[in-house]
Amino acid sequence: MQYLKLNDGHRIPANGFGDFQVPDTKECADAVREAIKTGYNFIDTAEMYDNEDQTGKGIKASGIDRDKLFVETKIWETNFQYDDAKNAIDKSLKDLGLNYVNMFLIHWPHGEYDQAWRAMIEAHQAGKLKSIGVSNFSSQQIVDLIKKFGVKPAVNQIKINPWDQKHDEVKWLEDHNIVPEAWSPFAEGRHNAFHDPTLGKIAKAHGKSNSQVILRWLYQRGIVSLAKTVHPQYMKENFDIYSFKLTPSEMKTINNIQ
């Protein structure tokens, strides 16, 4: 596993397992346990996914030492009011069965998210949240948050894939020492991602799959990736992105995908 350094001194694994749209109780817990067994030490979930409790059960069943696991979750907009946010943080910890999470994000910049940020800063100072960040924020929204509170988000989780590459946004985040995270690296099944011929040619040259090429492309751009699957064979595939390297020409080819 490779890591990226965060602006608060902590580290974040370069690729993680996400459990979005895995609400089924047993399936979610089993998937999380299997992902950890595969080698993942980064689990991404959210209050809105309605499966934090099952994520916690999967973590517990895995038997992994807590200090070897990076857990990330997110607060939903219905709990952005200050007191609601404080309660939501505690509920997430309770549902996950953890004393702290490694990363806690504002899921979307809707409503009075600044109140949630204030509660998150306090929870961070109390040790409940090791790092705090945002998701789906624009650069201006991040600037406004920093100006108001003086605390910079450690990450911004945004949609990034070969058909939505966000080069300008990623550069801005890098320039401001904020790690970009990519959700939907496979474009939510659109654009024929797993069978795209351009990606397929590159994948064949390395003896890898399209999904591995996409995740490796993100890694070489300095972007944390989050892949979701409930199938053990694909977990293993998505985890294996460090045994090959894309050439500058291959990176350019992917960067030119429309």
mmCIF file of C-alpha atoms in Angstrom:
data_model
loop_
_atom_site.group_PDB
_atom_site.id
_atom_site.type_symbol
_atom_site.label_atom_id
_atom_site.label_comp_id
_atom_site.label_asym_id
_atom_site.label_seq_id
_atom_site.Cartn_x
_atom_site.Cartn_y
_atom_site.Cartn_z
ATOM 1 C CA MET A 1 0.000 0.000 0.000
ATOM 2 C CA GLN A 2 1.192 3.485 -0.883
ATOM 3 C CA TYR A 3 0.305 6.649 1.040
ATOM 4 C CA LEU A 4 -0.125 10.378 0.463
ATOM 5 C CA LYS A 5 0.742 12.922 3.135
ATOM 6 C CA LEU A 6 -2.042 15.147 4.424
ATOM 7 C CA ASN A 7 -1.635 18.808 5.365
ATOM 8 C CA ASP A 8 -2.294 17.987 9.036
ATOM 9 C CA GLY A 9 0.627 15.560 9.295
ATOM 10 C CA HIS A 10 -1.343 12.338 8.922
ATOM 11 C CA ARG A 11 -1.162 9.947 5.967
ATOM 12 C CA ILE A 12 -3.935 8.568 3.767
ATOM 13 C CA PRO A 13 -3.750 5.300 1.792
ATOM 14 C CA ALA A 14 -3.642 5.878 -1.960
ATOM 15 C CA ASN A 15 -6.509 3.537 -2.763
ATOM 16 C CA GLY A 16 -9.524 2.600 -0.704
ATOM 17 C CA PHE A 17 -12.652 0.486 -0.682
ATOM 18 C CA GLY A 18 -16.002 2.296 -0.798
ATOM 19 C CA ASP A 19 -19.329 0.779 0.247
ATOM 20 C CA PHE A 20 -21.750 3.217 -1.417
ATOM 21 C CA GLN A 21 -24.981 1.502 -2.513
ATOM 22 C CA VAL A 22 -24.330 -1.594 -0.430
ATOM 23 C CA PRO A 23 -27.222 -1.160 2.035
ATOM 24 C CA ASP A 24 -27.939 -4.870 2.482
ATOM 25 C CA THR A 25 -26.791 -5.679 5.986
ATOM 26 C CA LYS A 26 -24.989 -8.976 5.537
ATOM 27 C CA GLU A 27 -23.652 -8.127 2.083
ATOM 28 C CA CYS A 28 -22.117 -4.875 3.328
ATOM 29 C CA ALA A 29 -20.487 -6.413 6.394
ATOM 30 C CA ASP A 30 -19.169 -9.319 4.333
ATOM 31 C CA ALA A 31 -17.830 -6.990 1.627
ATOM 32 C CA VAL A 32 -15.974 -4.822 4.143
ATOM 33 C CA ARG A 33 -14.497 -7.869 5.860
ATOM 34 C CA GLU A 34 -13.444 -9.334 2.500
ATOM 35 C CA ALA A 35 -11.922 -6.033 1.366
ATOM 36 C CA ILE A 36 -9.767 -5.896 4.492
ATOM 37 C CA LYS A 37 -8.824 -9.546 3.985
ATOM 38 C CA THR A 38 -7.766 -8.648 0.434
ATOM 39 C CA GLY A 39 -5.384 -6.031 1.781
ATOM 40 C CA TYR A 40 -7.392 -2.816 1.844
ATOM 41 C CA ASN A 41 -6.678 -0.706 4.920
ATOM 42 C CA PHE A 42 -8.897 2.216 3.855
ATOM 43 C CA ILE A 43 -12.686 1.952 4.140
ATOM 44 C CA ASP A 44 -14.924 4.794 2.912
ATOM 45 C CA THR A 45 -18.544 5.027 4.030
ATOM 46 C CA ALA A 46 -21.092 7.740 4.892
ATOM 47 C CA GLU A 47 -24.079 8.538 7.054
ATOM 48 C CA MET A 48 -26.174 8.804 3.883
ATOM 49 C CA TYR A 49 -25.246 5.268 2.786
ATOM 50 C CA ASP A 50 -27.247 3.970 5.762
ATOM 51 C CA ASN A 51 -24.706 1.228 6.426
ATOM 52 C CA GLU A 52 -22.227 2.602 8.965
ATOM 53 C CA ASP A 53 -23.332 -0.021 11.481
ATOM 54 C CA GLN A 54 -22.745 -2.828 8.983
ATOM 55 C CA THR A 55 -19.433 -1.285 7.984
ATOM 56 C CA GLY A 56 -18.486 -1.422 11.639
ATOM 57 C CA LYS A 57 -19.508 -5.070 11.881
ATOM 58 C CA GLY A 58 -17.345 -5.880 8.868
ATOM 59 C CA ILE A 59 -14.394 -4.072 10.419
ATOM 60 C CA LYS A 60 -14.834 -5.936 13.697
ATOM 61 C CA ALA A 61 -15.192 -9.291 11.928
ATOM 62 C CA SER A 62 -11.971 -8.694 10.014
ATOM 63 C CA GLY A 63 -9.948 -8.693 13.225
ATOM 64 C CA ILE A 64 -7.668 -5.946 11.913
ATOM 65 C CA ASP A 65 -5.836 -3.821 14.472
ATOM 66 C CA ARG A 66 -7.478 -0.401 14.706
ATOM 67 C CA ASP A 67 -4.226 1.473 14.222
ATOM 68 C CA LYS A 68 -3.699 -0.312 10.896
ATOM 69 C CA LEU A 69 -7.029 0.792 9.416
ATOM 70 C CA PHE A 70 -8.027 4.143 7.891
ATOM 71 C CA VAL A 71 -11.773 4.764 8.193
ATOM 72 C CA GLU A 72 -13.521 7.647 6.445
ATOM 73 C CA THR A 73 -17.153 8.688 6.761
ATOM 74 C CA LYS A 74 -19.280 11.721 5.928
ATOM 75 C CA ILE A 75 -21.997 13.863 7.453
ATOM 76 C CA TRP A 76 -25.223 14.434 5.516
ATOM 77 C CA GLU A 77 -26.896 17.810 5.013
ATOM 78 C CA THR A 78 -29.838 17.037 7.306
ATOM 79 C CA ASN A 79 -27.400 17.279 10.225
ATOM 80 C CA PHE A 80 -25.490 20.446 9.329
ATOM 81 C CA GLN A 81 -26.875 22.516 12.216
ATOM 82 C CA TYR A 82 -24.207 22.789 14.916
ATOM 83 C CA ASP A 83 -25.870 20.676 17.625
ATOM 84 C CA ASP A 84 -27.144 18.183 15.054
ATOM 85 C CA ALA A 85 -23.644 17.876 13.626
ATOM 86 C CA LYS A 86 -22.149 17.150 17.041
ATOM 87 C CA ASN A 87 -24.741 14.435 17.589
ATOM 88 C CA ALA A 88 -24.217 13.036 14.094
ATOM 89 C CA ILE A 89 -20.474 12.714 14.687
ATOM 90 C CA ASP A 90 -21.084 10.767 17.884
ATOM 91 C CA LYS A 91 -23.702 8.584 16.172
ATOM 92 C CA SER A 92 -21.320 7.740 13.328
ATOM 93 C CA LEU A 93 -18.685 6.682 15.845
ATOM 94 C CA LYS A 94 -21.224 4.593 17.756
ATOM 95 C CA ASP A 95 -22.574 2.921 14.611
ATOM 96 C CA LEU A 96 -19.069 2.158 13.379
ATOM 97 C CA GLY A 97 -18.088 0.846 16.801
ATOM 98 C CA LEU A 98 -15.033 3.112 16.881
ATOM 99 C CA ASN A 99 -13.551 5.666 19.267
ATOM 100 C CA TYR A 100 -12.368 7.797 16.356
ATOM 101 C CA VAL A 101 -12.404 7.953 12.575
ATOM 102 C CA ASN A 102 -9.377 8.843 10.497
ATOM 103 C CA MET A 103 -11.225 11.169 8.127
ATOM 104 C CA PHE A 104 -14.607 12.881 8.445
ATOM 105 C CA LEU A 105 -16.068 14.803 5.506
ATOM 106 C CA ILE A 106 -18.886 17.207 4.745
ATOM 107 C CA HIS A 107 -20.659 15.160 2.073
ATOM 108 C CA TRP A 108 -22.050 18.000 -0.069
ATOM 109 C CA PRO A 109 -21.820 21.811 0.206
ATOM 110 C CA HIS A 110 -25.541 22.345 0.756
ATOM 111 C CA GLY A 111 -27.224 24.483 3.393
ATOM 112 C CA GLU A 112 -25.379 25.724 6.473
ATOM 113 C CA TYR A 113 -22.385 23.433 6.150
ATOM 114 C CA ASP A 114 -20.207 25.972 7.965
ATOM 115 C CA GLN A 115 -21.929 25.001 11.221
ATOM 116 C CA ALA A 116 -21.045 21.368 10.592
ATOM 117 C CA TRP A 117 -17.441 22.419 9.932
ATOM 118 C CA ARG A 118 -17.320 24.184 13.304
ATOM 119 C CA ALA A 119 -18.546 21.027 15.040
ATOM 120 C CA MET A 120 -16.016 18.963 13.085
ATOM 121 C CA ILE A 121 -13.138 21.235 14.112
ATOM 122 C CA GLU A 122 -14.111 20.790 17.761
ATOM 123 C CA ALA A 123 -14.401 17.004 17.357
ATOM 124 C CA HIS A 124 -11.008 16.992 15.647
ATOM 125 C CA GLN A 125 -9.499 18.884 18.567
ATOM 126 C CA ALA A 126 -11.116 16.378 20.945
ATOM 127 C CA GLY A 127 -9.490 13.467 19.097
ATOM 128 C CA LYS A 128 -12.706 11.993 17.716
ATOM 129 C CA LEU A 129 -11.775 12.885 14.133
ATOM 130 C CA LYS A 130 -8.095 12.520 13.249
ATOM 131 C CA SER A 131 -8.510 14.532 10.037
ATOM 132 C CA ILE A 132 -11.360 16.522 8.516
ATOM 133 C CA GLY A 133 -12.178 17.363 4.937
ATOM 134 C CA VAL A 134 -14.873 18.068 2.394
ATOM 135 C CA SER A 135 -16.531 16.409 -0.568
ATOM 136 C CA ASN A 136 -17.878 17.894 -3.802
ATOM 137 C CA PHE A 137 -16.713 21.415 -2.864
ATOM 138 C CA SER A 138 -15.649 24.072 -5.348
ATOM 139 C CA SER A 139 -12.388 25.925 -4.840
ATOM 140 C CA GLN A 140 -14.272 29.074 -3.809
ATOM 141 C CA GLN A 141 -16.294 27.201 -1.201
ATOM 142 C CA ILE A 142 -13.060 25.843 0.258
ATOM 143 C CA VAL A 143 -11.511 29.323 0.297
ATOM 144 C CA ASP A 144 -14.570 30.706 2.094
ATOM 145 C CA LEU A 145 -14.400 27.927 4.691
ATOM 146 C CA ILE A 146 -10.710 28.573 5.364
ATOM 147 C CA LYS A 147 -11.257 32.336 5.639
ATOM 148 C CA LYS A 148 -14.045 31.883 8.164
ATOM 149 C CA PHE A 149 -12.448 29.235 10.389
ATOM 150 C CA GLY A 150 -8.738 29.233 9.626
ATOM 151 C CA VAL A 151 -8.737 25.447 9.192
ATOM 152 C CA LYS A 152 -7.896 23.918 5.826
ATOM 153 C CA PRO A 153 -9.627 20.700 4.716
ATOM 154 C CA ALA A 154 -7.211 17.789 4.406
ATOM 155 C CA VAL A 155 -8.999 16.372 1.352
ATOM 156 C CA ASN A 156 -11.702 17.162 -1.177
ATOM 157 C CA GLN A 157 -13.483 14.071 -2.477
ATOM 158 C CA ILE A 158 -14.812 14.783 -5.967
ATOM 159 C CA LYS A 159 -15.961 12.854 -9.018
ATOM 160 C CA ILE A 160 -12.942 12.046 -11.202
ATOM 161 C CA ASN A 161 -12.627 9.498 -13.983
ATOM 162 C CA PRO A 162 -11.256 9.386 -17.553
ATOM 163 C CA TRP A 163 -14.436 11.067 -18.846
ATOM 164 C CA ASP A 164 -14.532 13.715 -16.113
ATOM 165 C CA GLN A 165 -10.859 14.407 -15.443
ATOM 166 C CA LYS A 166 -10.987 17.717 -13.557
ATOM 167 C CA HIS A 167 -7.387 18.712 -14.284
ATOM 168 C CA ASP A 168 -7.927 22.341 -13.219
ATOM 169 C CA GLU A 169 -9.621 21.355 -9.962
ATOM 170 C CA VAL A 170 -6.920 18.809 -9.128
ATOM 171 C CA LYS A 171 -4.151 21.328 -9.820
ATOM 172 C CA TRP A 172 -5.829 23.885 -7.554
ATOM 173 C CA LEU A 173 -6.087 21.334 -4.750
ATOM 174 C CA GLU A 174 -2.444 20.334 -5.166
ATOM 175 C CA ASP A 175 -1.354 23.988 -5.180
ATOM 176 C CA HIS A 176 -3.194 24.456 -1.873
ATOM 177 C CA ASN A 177 -1.856 21.241 -0.300
ATOM 178 C CA ILE A 178 -5.250 19.518 -0.242
ATOM 179 C CA VAL A 179 -5.334 15.880 -1.326
ATOM 180 C CA PRO A 180 -7.873 15.062 -4.066
ATOM 181 C CA GLU A 181 -9.946 11.911 -3.651
ATOM 182 C CA ALA A 182 -11.810 10.379 -6.585
ATOM 183 C CA TRP A 183 -15.259 8.919 -6.219
ATOM 184 C CA SER A 184 -16.799 7.132 -9.199
ATOM 185 C CA PRO A 185 -13.453 6.264 -10.841
ATOM 186 C CA PHE A 186 -15.288 3.914 -13.203
ATOM 187 C CA ALA A 187 -17.872 6.561 -14.198
ATOM 188 C CA GLU A 188 -20.713 4.695 -12.474
ATOM 189 C CA GLY A 189 -20.750 2.106 -15.262
ATOM 190 C CA ARG A 190 -21.197 4.709 -17.985
ATOM 191 C CA HIS A 191 -18.944 5.185 -21.024
ATOM 192 C CA ASN A 192 -18.340 1.437 -21.221
ATOM 193 C CA ALA A 193 -15.454 1.920 -18.790
ATOM 194 C CA PHE A 194 -14.621 -1.752 -18.380
ATOM 195 C CA HIS A 195 -14.542 -2.356 -22.138
ATOM 196 C CA ASP A 196 -13.333 0.970 -23.513
ATOM 197 C CA PRO A 197 -10.957 0.129 -26.406
ATOM 198 C CA THR A 198 -8.471 2.912 -25.651
ATOM 199 C CA LEU A 199 -8.088 1.756 -22.068
ATOM 200 C CA GLY A 200 -8.207 -1.850 -23.223
ATOM 201 C CA LYS A 201 -5.165 -1.443 -25.458
ATOM 202 C CA ILE A 202 -3.158 -0.025 -22.555
ATOM 203 C CA ALA A 203 -4.455 -2.726 -20.213
ATOM 204 C CA LYS A 204 -3.444 -5.478 -22.634
ATOM 205 C CA ALA A 205 0.096 -4.091 -22.861
ATOM 206 C CA HIS A 206 0.476 -4.535 -19.092
ATOM 207 C CA GLY A 207 -1.558 -7.704 -18.665
ATOM 208 C CA LYS A 208 -4.064 -5.787 -16.548
ATOM 209 C CA SER A 209 -7.751 -4.816 -16.696
ATOM 210 C CA ASN A 210 -9.351 -1.514 -17.651
ATOM 211 C CA SER A 211 -10.255 -0.896 -14.014
ATOM 212 C CA GLN A 212 -6.648 -1.376 -12.917
ATOM 213 C CA VAL A 213 -5.472 1.052 -15.605
ATOM 214 C CA ILE A 214 -7.972 3.682 -14.413
ATOM 215 C CA LEU A 215 -6.937 3.317 -10.772
ATOM 216 C CA ARG A 216 -3.248 3.406 -11.700
ATOM 217 C CA TRP A 217 -3.846 6.540 -13.803
ATOM 218 C CA LEU A 218 -5.402 8.219 -10.768
ATOM 219 C CA TYR A 219 -2.522 7.126 -8.538
ATOM 220 C CA GLN A 220 0.068 8.531 -10.924
ATOM 221 C CA ARG A 221 -1.841 11.825 -10.889
ATOM 222 C CA GLY A 222 -1.548 11.951 -7.093
ATOM 223 C CA ILE A 223 -5.245 11.254 -6.580
ATOM 224 C CA VAL A 224 -6.637 8.891 -3.949
ATOM 225 C CA SER A 225 -9.064 6.417 -5.528
ATOM 226 C CA LEU A 226 -12.135 4.737 -4.053
ATOM 227 C CA ALA A 227 -13.382 1.607 -5.807
ATOM 228 C CA LYS A 228 -16.513 -0.353 -4.926
ATOM 229 C CA THR A 229 -17.368 -3.974 -5.595
ATOM 230 C CA VAL A 230 -18.875 -6.800 -3.575
ATOM 231 C CA HIS A 231 -17.059 -9.469 -5.595
ATOM 232 C CA PRO A 232 -13.808 -10.773 -4.059
ATOM 233 C CA GLN A 233 -12.111 -11.329 -7.421
ATOM 234 C CA TYR A 234 -12.638 -7.695 -8.405
ATOM 235 C CA MET A 235 -11.496 -6.486 -4.992
ATOM 236 C CA LYS A 236 -8.196 -8.272 -5.582
ATOM 237 C CA GLU A 237 -7.984 -6.784 -9.065
ATOM 238 C CA ASN A 238 -8.723 -3.233 -7.918
ATOM 239 C CA PHE A 239 -6.202 -3.536 -5.106
ATOM 240 C CA ASP A 240 -3.394 -4.650 -7.426
ATOM 241 C CA ILE A 241 -2.337 -1.330 -8.961
ATOM 242 C CA TYR A 242 1.264 -1.098 -7.771
ATOM 243 C CA SER A 243 2.780 -3.909 -9.829
ATOM 244 C CA PHE A 244 2.927 -1.862 -13.043
ATOM 245 C CA LYS A 245 3.447 1.715 -14.181
ATOM 246 C CA LEU A 246 1.858 3.666 -17.015
ATOM 247 C CA THR A 247 4.267 5.343 -19.409
ATOM 248 C CA PRO A 248 4.103 9.107 -20.048
ATOM 249 C CA SER A 249 2.624 8.298 -23.462
ATOM 250 C CA GLU A 250 -0.075 6.120 -21.902
ATOM 251 C CA MET A 251 -0.897 8.793 -19.335
ATOM 252 C CA LYS A 252 -1.245 11.322 -22.159
ATOM 253 C CA THR A 253 -3.505 8.974 -24.098
ATOM 254 C CA ILE A 254 -5.843 8.594 -21.117
ATOM 255 C CA ASN A 255 -5.712 12.341 -20.457
ATOM 256 C CA ASN A 256 -7.002 12.872 -23.998
ATOM 257 C CA ILE A 257 -10.063 10.638 -23.593
ATOM 258 C CA GLN A 258 -13.237 12.602 -24.213
#
